[in-house]
XYZ file of C-alpha atoms in Angstrom:
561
model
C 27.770 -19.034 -2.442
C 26.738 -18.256 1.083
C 28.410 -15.761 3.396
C 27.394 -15.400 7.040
C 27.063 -12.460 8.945
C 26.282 -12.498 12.338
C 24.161 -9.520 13.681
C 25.284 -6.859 16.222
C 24.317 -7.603 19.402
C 20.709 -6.186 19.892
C 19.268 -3.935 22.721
C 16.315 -5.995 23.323
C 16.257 -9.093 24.979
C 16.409 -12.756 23.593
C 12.632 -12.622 23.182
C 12.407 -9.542 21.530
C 11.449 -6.903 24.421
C 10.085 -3.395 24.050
C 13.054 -1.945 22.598
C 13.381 0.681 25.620
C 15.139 0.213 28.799
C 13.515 2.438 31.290
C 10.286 0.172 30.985
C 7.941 2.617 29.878
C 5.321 2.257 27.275
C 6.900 3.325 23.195
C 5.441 6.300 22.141
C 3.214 6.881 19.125
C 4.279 9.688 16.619
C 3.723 13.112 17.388
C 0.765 13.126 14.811
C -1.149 10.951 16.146
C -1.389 8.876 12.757
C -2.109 4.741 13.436
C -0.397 1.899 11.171
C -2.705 -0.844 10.194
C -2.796 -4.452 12.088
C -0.210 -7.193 10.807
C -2.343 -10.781 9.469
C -0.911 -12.970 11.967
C -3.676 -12.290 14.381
C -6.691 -9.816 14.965
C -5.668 -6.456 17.231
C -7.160 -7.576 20.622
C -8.201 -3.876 21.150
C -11.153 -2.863 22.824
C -13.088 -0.942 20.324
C -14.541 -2.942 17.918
C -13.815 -2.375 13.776
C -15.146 -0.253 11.715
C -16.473 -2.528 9.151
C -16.406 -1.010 5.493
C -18.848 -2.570 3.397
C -17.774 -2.630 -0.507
C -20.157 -1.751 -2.830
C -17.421 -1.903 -5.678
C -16.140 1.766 -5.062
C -12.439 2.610 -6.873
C -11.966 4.247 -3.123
C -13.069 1.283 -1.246
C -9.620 1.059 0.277
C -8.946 4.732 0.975
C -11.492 4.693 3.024
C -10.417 2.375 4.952
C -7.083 4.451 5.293
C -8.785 7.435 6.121
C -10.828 5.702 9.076
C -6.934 4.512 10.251
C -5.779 8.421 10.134
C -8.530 8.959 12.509
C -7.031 6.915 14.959
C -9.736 3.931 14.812
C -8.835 0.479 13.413
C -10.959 -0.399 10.242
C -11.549 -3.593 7.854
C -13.337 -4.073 4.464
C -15.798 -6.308 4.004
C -17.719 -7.373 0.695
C -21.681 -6.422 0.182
C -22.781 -9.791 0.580
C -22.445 -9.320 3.883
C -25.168 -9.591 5.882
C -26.582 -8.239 8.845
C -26.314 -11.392 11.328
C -22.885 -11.392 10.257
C -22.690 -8.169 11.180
C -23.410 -8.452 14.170
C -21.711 -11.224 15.256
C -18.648 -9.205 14.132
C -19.697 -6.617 16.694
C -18.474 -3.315 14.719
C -18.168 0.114 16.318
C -19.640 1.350 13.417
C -20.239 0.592 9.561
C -19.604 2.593 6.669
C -20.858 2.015 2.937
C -18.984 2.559 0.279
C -19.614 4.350 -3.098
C -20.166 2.068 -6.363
C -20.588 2.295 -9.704
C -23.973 0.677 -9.884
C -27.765 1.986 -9.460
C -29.872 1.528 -6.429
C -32.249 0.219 -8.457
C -30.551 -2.061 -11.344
C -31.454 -5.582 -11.143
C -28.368 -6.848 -10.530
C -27.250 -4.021 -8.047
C -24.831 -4.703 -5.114
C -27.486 -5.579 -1.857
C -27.863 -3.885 1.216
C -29.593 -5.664 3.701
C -32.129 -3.725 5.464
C -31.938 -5.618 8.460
C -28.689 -3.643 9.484
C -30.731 -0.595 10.767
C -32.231 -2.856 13.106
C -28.785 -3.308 14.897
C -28.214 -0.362 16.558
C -24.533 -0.057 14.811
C -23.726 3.635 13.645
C -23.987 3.768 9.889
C -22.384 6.268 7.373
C -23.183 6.253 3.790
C -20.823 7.327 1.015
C -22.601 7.595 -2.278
C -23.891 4.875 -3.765
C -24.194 3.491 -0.221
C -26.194 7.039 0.943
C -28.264 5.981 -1.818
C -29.390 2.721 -0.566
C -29.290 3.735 3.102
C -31.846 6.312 2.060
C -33.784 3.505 0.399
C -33.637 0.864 3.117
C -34.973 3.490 5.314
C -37.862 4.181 3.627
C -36.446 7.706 1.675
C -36.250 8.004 -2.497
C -33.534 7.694 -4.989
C -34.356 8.909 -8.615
C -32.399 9.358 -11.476
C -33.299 13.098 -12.606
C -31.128 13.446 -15.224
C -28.647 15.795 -13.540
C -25.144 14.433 -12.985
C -22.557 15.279 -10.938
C -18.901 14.251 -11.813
C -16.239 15.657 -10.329
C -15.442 19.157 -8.296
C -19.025 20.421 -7.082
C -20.101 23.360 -4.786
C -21.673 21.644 -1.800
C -23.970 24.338 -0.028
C -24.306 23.604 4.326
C -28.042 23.828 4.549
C -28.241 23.130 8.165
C -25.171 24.953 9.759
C -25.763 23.414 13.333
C -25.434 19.670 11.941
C -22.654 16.850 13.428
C -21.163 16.456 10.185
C -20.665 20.248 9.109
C -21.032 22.639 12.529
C -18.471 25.909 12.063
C -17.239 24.948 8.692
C -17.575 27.345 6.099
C -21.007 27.821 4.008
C -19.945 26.494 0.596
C -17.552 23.823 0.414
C -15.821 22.048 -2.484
C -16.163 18.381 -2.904
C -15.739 15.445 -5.395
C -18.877 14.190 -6.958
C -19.258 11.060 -9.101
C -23.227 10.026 -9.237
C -25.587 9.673 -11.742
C -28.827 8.758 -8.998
C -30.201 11.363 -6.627
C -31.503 10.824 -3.541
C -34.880 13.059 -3.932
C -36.642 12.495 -0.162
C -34.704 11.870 2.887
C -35.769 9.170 5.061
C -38.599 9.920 8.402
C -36.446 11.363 10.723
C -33.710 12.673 9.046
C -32.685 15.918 8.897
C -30.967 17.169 5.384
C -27.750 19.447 6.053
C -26.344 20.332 2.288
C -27.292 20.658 -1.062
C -26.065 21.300 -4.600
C -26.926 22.908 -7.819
C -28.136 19.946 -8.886
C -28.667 17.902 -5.707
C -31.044 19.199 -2.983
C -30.228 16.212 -0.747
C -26.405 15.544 -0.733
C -26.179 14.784 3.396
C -28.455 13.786 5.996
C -28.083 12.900 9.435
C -30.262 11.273 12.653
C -28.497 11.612 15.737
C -30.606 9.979 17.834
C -29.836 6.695 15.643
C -26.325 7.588 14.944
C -27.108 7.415 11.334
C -25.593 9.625 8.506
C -24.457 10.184 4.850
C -23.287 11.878 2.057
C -23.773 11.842 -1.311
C -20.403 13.299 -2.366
C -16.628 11.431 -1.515
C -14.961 12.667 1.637
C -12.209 10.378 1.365
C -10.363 11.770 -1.583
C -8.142 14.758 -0.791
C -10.304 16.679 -3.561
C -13.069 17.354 -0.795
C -12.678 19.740 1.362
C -12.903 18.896 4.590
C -13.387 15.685 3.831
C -11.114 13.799 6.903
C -12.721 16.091 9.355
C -16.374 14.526 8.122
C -15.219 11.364 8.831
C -13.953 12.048 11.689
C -16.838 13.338 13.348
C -18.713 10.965 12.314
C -16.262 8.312 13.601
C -15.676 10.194 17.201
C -18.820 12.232 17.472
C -21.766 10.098 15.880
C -20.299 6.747 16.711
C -18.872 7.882 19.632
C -15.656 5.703 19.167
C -12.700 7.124 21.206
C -9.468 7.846 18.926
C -6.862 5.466 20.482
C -5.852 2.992 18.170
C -1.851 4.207 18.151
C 1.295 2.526 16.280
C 2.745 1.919 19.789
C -0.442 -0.474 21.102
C -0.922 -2.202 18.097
C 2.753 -2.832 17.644
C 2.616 -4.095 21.032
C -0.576 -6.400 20.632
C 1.625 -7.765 17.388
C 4.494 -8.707 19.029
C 2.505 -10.695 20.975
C 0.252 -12.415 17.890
C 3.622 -13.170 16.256
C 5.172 -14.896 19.836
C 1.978 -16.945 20.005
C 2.521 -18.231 16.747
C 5.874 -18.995 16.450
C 6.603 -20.187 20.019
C 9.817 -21.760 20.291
C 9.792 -22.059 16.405
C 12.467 -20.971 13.901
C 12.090 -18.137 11.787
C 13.765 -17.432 8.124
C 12.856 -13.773 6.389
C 13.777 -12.345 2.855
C 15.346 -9.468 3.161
C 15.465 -7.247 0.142
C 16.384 -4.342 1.674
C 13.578 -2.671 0.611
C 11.034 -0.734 3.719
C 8.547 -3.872 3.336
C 10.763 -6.264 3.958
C 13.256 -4.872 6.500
C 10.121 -3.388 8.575
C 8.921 -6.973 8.851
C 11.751 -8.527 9.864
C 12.253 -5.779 12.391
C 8.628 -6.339 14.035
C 9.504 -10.646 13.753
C 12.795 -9.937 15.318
C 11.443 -7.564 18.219
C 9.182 -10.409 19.210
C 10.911 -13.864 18.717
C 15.092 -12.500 18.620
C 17.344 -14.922 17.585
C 15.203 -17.295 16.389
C 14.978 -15.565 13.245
C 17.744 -15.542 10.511
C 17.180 -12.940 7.694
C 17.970 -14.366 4.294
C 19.706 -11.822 1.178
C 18.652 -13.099 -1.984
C 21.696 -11.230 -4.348
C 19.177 -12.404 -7.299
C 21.492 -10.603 -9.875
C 18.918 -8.039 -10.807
C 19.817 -5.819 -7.808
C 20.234 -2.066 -8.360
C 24.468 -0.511 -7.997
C 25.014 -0.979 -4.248
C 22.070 -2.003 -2.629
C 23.926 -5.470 -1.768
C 26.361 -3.828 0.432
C 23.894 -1.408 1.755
C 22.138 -4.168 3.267
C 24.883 -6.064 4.558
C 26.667 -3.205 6.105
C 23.556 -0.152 7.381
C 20.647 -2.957 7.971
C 22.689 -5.649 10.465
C 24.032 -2.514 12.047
C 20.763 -1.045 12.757
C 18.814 -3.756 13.939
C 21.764 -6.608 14.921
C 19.856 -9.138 12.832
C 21.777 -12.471 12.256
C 22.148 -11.960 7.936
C 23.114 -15.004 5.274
C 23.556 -13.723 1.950
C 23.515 -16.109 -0.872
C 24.490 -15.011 -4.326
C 22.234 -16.906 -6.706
C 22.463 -14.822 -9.724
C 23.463 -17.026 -11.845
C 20.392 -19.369 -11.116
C 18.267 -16.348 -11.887
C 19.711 -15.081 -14.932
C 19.434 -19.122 -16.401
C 15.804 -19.061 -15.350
C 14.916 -15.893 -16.787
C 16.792 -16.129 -20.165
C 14.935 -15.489 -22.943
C 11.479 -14.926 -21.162
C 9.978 -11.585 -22.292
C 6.117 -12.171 -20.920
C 6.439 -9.519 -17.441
C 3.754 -11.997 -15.933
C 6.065 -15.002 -16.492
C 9.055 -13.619 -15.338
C 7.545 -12.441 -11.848
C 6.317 -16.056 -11.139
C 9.536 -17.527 -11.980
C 10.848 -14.699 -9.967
C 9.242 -15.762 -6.995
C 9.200 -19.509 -7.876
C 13.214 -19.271 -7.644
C 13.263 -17.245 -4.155
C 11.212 -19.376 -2.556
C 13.728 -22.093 -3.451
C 16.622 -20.216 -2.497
C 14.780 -19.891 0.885
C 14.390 -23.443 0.808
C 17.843 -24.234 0.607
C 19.387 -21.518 3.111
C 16.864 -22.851 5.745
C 18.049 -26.308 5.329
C 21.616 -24.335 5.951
C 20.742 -22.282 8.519
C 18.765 -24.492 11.021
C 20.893 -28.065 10.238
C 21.180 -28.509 13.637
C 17.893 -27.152 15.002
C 15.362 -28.992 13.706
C 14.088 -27.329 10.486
C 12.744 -23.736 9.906
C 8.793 -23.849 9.763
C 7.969 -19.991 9.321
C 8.641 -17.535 6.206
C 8.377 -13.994 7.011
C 7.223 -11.739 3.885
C 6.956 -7.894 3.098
C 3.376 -8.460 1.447
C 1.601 -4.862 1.571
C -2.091 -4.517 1.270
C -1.530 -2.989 -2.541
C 0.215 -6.253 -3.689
C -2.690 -8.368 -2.558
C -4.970 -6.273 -4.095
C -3.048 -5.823 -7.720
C -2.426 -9.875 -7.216
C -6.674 -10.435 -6.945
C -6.773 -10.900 -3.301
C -9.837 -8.432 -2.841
C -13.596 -8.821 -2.906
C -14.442 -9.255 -6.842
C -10.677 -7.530 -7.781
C -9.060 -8.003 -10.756
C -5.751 -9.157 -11.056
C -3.668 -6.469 -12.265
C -0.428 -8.355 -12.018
C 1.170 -11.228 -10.017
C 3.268 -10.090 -6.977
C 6.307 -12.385 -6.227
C 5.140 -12.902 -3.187
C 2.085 -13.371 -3.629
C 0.720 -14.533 -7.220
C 4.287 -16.138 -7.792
C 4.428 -18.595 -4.983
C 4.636 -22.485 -5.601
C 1.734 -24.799 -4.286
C 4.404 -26.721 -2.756
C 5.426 -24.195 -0.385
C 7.192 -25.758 3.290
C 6.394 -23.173 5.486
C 4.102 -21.455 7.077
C 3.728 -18.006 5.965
C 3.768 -14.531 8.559
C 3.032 -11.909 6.920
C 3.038 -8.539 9.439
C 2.002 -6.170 7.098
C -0.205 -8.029 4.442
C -3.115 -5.420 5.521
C -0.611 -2.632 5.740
C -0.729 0.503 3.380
C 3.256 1.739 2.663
C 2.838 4.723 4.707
C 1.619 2.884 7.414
C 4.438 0.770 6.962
C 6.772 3.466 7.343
C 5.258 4.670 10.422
C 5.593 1.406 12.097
C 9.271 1.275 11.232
C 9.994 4.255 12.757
C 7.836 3.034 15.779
C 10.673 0.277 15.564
C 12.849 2.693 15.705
C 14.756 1.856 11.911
C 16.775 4.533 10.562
C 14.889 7.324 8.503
C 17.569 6.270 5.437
C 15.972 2.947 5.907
C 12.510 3.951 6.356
C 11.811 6.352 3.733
C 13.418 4.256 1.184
C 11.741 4.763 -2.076
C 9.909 1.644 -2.800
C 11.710 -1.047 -5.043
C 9.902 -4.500 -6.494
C 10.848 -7.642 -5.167
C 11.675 -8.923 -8.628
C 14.006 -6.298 -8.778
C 15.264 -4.765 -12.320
C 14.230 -7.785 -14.332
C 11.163 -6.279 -14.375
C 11.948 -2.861 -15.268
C 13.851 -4.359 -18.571
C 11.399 -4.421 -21.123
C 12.317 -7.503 -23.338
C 14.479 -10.515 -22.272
C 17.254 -10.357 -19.112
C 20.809 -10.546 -19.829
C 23.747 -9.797 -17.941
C 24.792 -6.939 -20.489
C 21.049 -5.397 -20.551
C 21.330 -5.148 -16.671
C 24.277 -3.309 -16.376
C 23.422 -1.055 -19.181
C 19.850 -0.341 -17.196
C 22.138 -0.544 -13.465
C 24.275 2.607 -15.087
C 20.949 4.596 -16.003
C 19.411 3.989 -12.968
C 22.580 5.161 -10.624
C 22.691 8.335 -12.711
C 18.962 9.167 -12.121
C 19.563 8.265 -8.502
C 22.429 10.010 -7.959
C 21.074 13.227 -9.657
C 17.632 13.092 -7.783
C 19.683 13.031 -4.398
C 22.014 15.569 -4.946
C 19.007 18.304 -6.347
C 17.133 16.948 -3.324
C 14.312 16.039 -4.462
C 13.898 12.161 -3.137
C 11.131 13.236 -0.332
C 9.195 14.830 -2.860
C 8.370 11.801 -5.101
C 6.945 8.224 -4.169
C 9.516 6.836 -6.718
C 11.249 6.767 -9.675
C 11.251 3.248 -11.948
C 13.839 3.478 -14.084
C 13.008 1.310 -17.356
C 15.378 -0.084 -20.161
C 13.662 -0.479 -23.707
C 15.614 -3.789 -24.315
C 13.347 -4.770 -27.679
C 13.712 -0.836 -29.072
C 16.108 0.876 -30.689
C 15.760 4.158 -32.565
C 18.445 6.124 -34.695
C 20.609 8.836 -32.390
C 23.761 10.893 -33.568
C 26.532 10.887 -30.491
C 30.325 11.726 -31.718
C 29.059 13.200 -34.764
C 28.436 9.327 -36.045
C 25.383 7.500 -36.271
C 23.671 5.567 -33.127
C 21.402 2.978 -33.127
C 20.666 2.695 -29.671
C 17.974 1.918 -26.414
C 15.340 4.174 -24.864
C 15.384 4.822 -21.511
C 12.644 5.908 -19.829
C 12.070 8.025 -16.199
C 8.704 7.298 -14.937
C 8.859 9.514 -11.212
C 5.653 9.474 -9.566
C 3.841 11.246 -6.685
C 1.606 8.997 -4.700
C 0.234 8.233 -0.919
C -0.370 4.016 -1.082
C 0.729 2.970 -4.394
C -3.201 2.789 -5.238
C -3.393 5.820 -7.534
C -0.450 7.974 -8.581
C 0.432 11.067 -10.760
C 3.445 11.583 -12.394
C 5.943 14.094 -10.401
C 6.336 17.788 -12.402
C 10.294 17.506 -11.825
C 12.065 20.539 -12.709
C 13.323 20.774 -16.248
C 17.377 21.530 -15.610
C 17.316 18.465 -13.446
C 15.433 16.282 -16.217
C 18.148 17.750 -18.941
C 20.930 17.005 -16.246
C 20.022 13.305 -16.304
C 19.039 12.753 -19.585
C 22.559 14.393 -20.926
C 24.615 12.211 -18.382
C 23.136 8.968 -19.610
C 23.244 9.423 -22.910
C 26.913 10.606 -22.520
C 27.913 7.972 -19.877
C 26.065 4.893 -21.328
C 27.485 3.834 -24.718
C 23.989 2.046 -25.294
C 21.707 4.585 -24.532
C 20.700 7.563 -27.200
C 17.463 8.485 -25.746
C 15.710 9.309 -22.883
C 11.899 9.764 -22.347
C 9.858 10.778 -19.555
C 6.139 8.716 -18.683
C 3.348 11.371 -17.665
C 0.810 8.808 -17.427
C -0.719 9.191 -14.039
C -2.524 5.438 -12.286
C -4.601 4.755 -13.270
C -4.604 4.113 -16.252
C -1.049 3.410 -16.256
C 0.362 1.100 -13.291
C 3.463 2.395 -11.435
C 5.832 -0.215 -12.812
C 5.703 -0.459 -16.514
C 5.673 -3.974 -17.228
């Protein structure tokens, strides 16, 4: 079934507009923080990229966020890259990652020398401090003495770029097994350890500089302000890449693109998706129709939440099509979490199919699909230099090679809090905005076992419970979010009326996280964990127990299947 909804008439014009009517230029947020280029064209800007070259690192991408927080747009690149390619690229600056491998091991990640002869600004985390010191003509040994974890990092050189007026002793997050034991000619060393007497180095005159200990992670002290001098003070690279220009320079990538084109988006309802569709919508209007997928494995409400607070917000012309029943037949009796994504996404795409044949009858066929891909998904998926695929994204591991359109995909290179900030830069309601994130394929995979009607509205109940309870001890801005999971294949033996149960687990797995890279599970407050679990067990007949995951990411991924 397909119900239309036409949008409320927007306040920008048929091509999109800025959004503001006293023809001024948007406004970046008070913070200063930058969102992240969308994939359907390269920001035009006129710095150059900071390039980060992968060695392998677990914080290859937080990097790469941390360079965005300081207001400069950044890009990872794999070690094979070499130093013509470099240069064509034309970086303001290059920064090498950490790694798990030794300077020296035969089949090490290369660094090619040649880079220093450039004249790009270089900063070395690491393993890459490591083989900058090599290339240069300094020594790495392995002494023996390991550093893993929190270290005491002594400023040696108090009138150095990278550490000037902060304090003496620092705290920092070590993980190397290597030591670089002579600095390159011409550098000067500027902190030490216990165990480390060279763990930075800088030559100004080169705009060269490194550390051997992980300013990136929040464990190290001081860690974003390093970076940041190096990024603005070394490298000299001025601090204005702001949400408002580079939503701006989008607009424009996506009107290039599309032309005179139509446009057909999936809206979940989720931030990913409905921040998408806003930025397609600013810049191409009513030639894009969002599409509600009601797959059947939605969570209590979030169906009229859509159709009601989203259209209102943004005047977006909405279809809805209730497929559930094509979902639940696809999915029945599939247990394998892998297998039911792809069929997930295998079914929405054709569901997409079909309401673009619908929706553009009379004009000439759809040719773009808009997508809520984030940077994480295409990661998890395999999508990164020498990655692992963790599991298949919908939307990105799940899609048929058959696929008839075109994909855009705005925020493909886009962390989630980058994605919020560019939805607020959109100017989409905070309830919409700070949504806690929710998988495309919705609650079928958050049952653990086969999908059934029955087994979702057993694990919809549970889930509106923990929701509602969260809310009202107001705690939802405290947590990244909270996967409720069903135990469909478990039972274990309860007592509930004074008779015996033999009933499901459910289990509460909140988490704490910036980008959906690493979490830790969220220390909730015991009343409120005794509030929900005593509600679902007395509200849902099925239910006799209810278990909380501490397992933090890794190991554990966020979702459980």
């Amino acid at each position: 079934m397909i119900e239309r909804r036409p949008g409320v008439p927007a306040e920008t014009s048929p091509r999109g507009g800025s959004g503001r009517s006293d023809g001024q230029q948007e406004t970046a947020p008070a913070d200063g923080s930058a969102v992240l280029p969308t994939s359907v064209g390269a920001p035009d800007l006129e710095a150059h990229p900071v390039l980060v070259v992968d060695f392998g690192a677990q914080y290859a991408q937080l990097i790469a966020r941390r360079v965005r927080e300081a207001n400069v747009y950044s890009e990872i690149v794999p070690s094979t890259i070499t130093a013509a390619e470099i240069a064509a690229i034309a970086p303001a600056a290059v920064i090498l990652s950490g790694g798990p491998s030794s300077v020296y091991a035969e089949n090490a990640p290369h660094l090619d020398p040649a880079l220093f002869d450039t004249d790009v600004p270089v900063f070395g985390i690491c393993y890459g401090f490591q083989a900058m010191a090599a290339a240069l003509g300094g020594s790495v040994d392995r002494t023996g003495r390991r550093e893993y974890g929190a270290t005491q990092l002594r400023v040696t050189a108090p009138d150095g770029a990278l550490l000037r007026d902060l304090p003496s002793t620092l705290g920092v997050w070590m993980s190397h097994g290597d030591t670089v034991s002579a600095a390159p000619p011409g550098f000067a060393v500027t902190a030490a350890t216990a165990d480390t007497p060279i763990a930075a180095f800088e030559n100004l005159d080169r705009r060269l500089a490194g550390v051997q200990y992980h300013p990136e992670v929040a464990h190290s002290q001081f860690g974003q302000e390093v970076l940041r001098r190096f990024l603005h003070d070394i490298a000299g690279i001025s601090p204005d890449w702001t949400p408002a220009e580079i939503l701006h320079e989008q607009v424009d990538a996506i009107r290039a693109k599309v032309g005179d084109e139509r446009v057909i988006c999936g809206l979940s309802g989720g931030v990913d998706s409905a921040v998408a569709a806003a930025l397609v919508h600013r810049a191409v209007g009513d030639q894009l129709t969002c599409v509600f997928v009601d797959h059947g494995l939605l969570r209590a409400g979030e169906r009229e939440q859509v159709e009601r607070d989203y259209v209102a917000a943004t005047g977006i012309n909405l279809v809805t099509v209730d497929a559930s029943e094509r979902f639940l037949s696809a999915l029945a009796g599939v247990t394998d979490p892998e297998t039911k994504r792809k069929i997930i996404g295998r079914e929405f795409i054709r569901v997409f199919e079909d309401a673009a044949a619908n929706v553009s009858a009379d004009a000439g066929g759809v040719r773009f699909l808009v997508q809520g891909t984030l940077y994480p998904d295409v990661v998890e998926s395999g999508g990164g230099s020498g990655t692992a695929t963790i599991k298949s994204h919908h939307n990105v591991g799940g899609l048929p090679d058959d696929l008839m359109f075109e994909l855009i995909e705005p925020l493909r290179t886009l962390f989630k809090d980058e994605v919020r900030l560019l939805g607020a830069e959109l100017g989409l309601p905070q309830a919409i905005v700070q949504r806690h994130p929710f998988p495309g394929p919705g609650l079928g995979i958050r049952i653990i076992g086969a999908v059934d009607a029955h087994r979702l509205d057993v694990l919809r109940a549970a889930d509106a419970i923990v929701r509602a309870e969260m809310t009202a001890a107001g705690v939802d801005a405290q947590i990244w979010q909270c996967p409720v999971v069903l135990l469909a294949d478990v039972r274990s033996v309860g007592v509930q009326g004074d008779g015996r149960t033999y009933g499901h687990p459910i289990v509460l797995r909140p988490v704490s996280s910036e980008d959906a890279m690493t979490a830790d599970w969220s220390r909730l407050d015991f009343d409120l964990l005794a509030r929900i679990s005593n509600r679902i067990t007395g509200e849902v007949p099925e239910v006799n127990r209810v278990v909380l995951d501490v397992t933090s990411k890794p190991p554990g991924t966020i979702e459980w299947e």
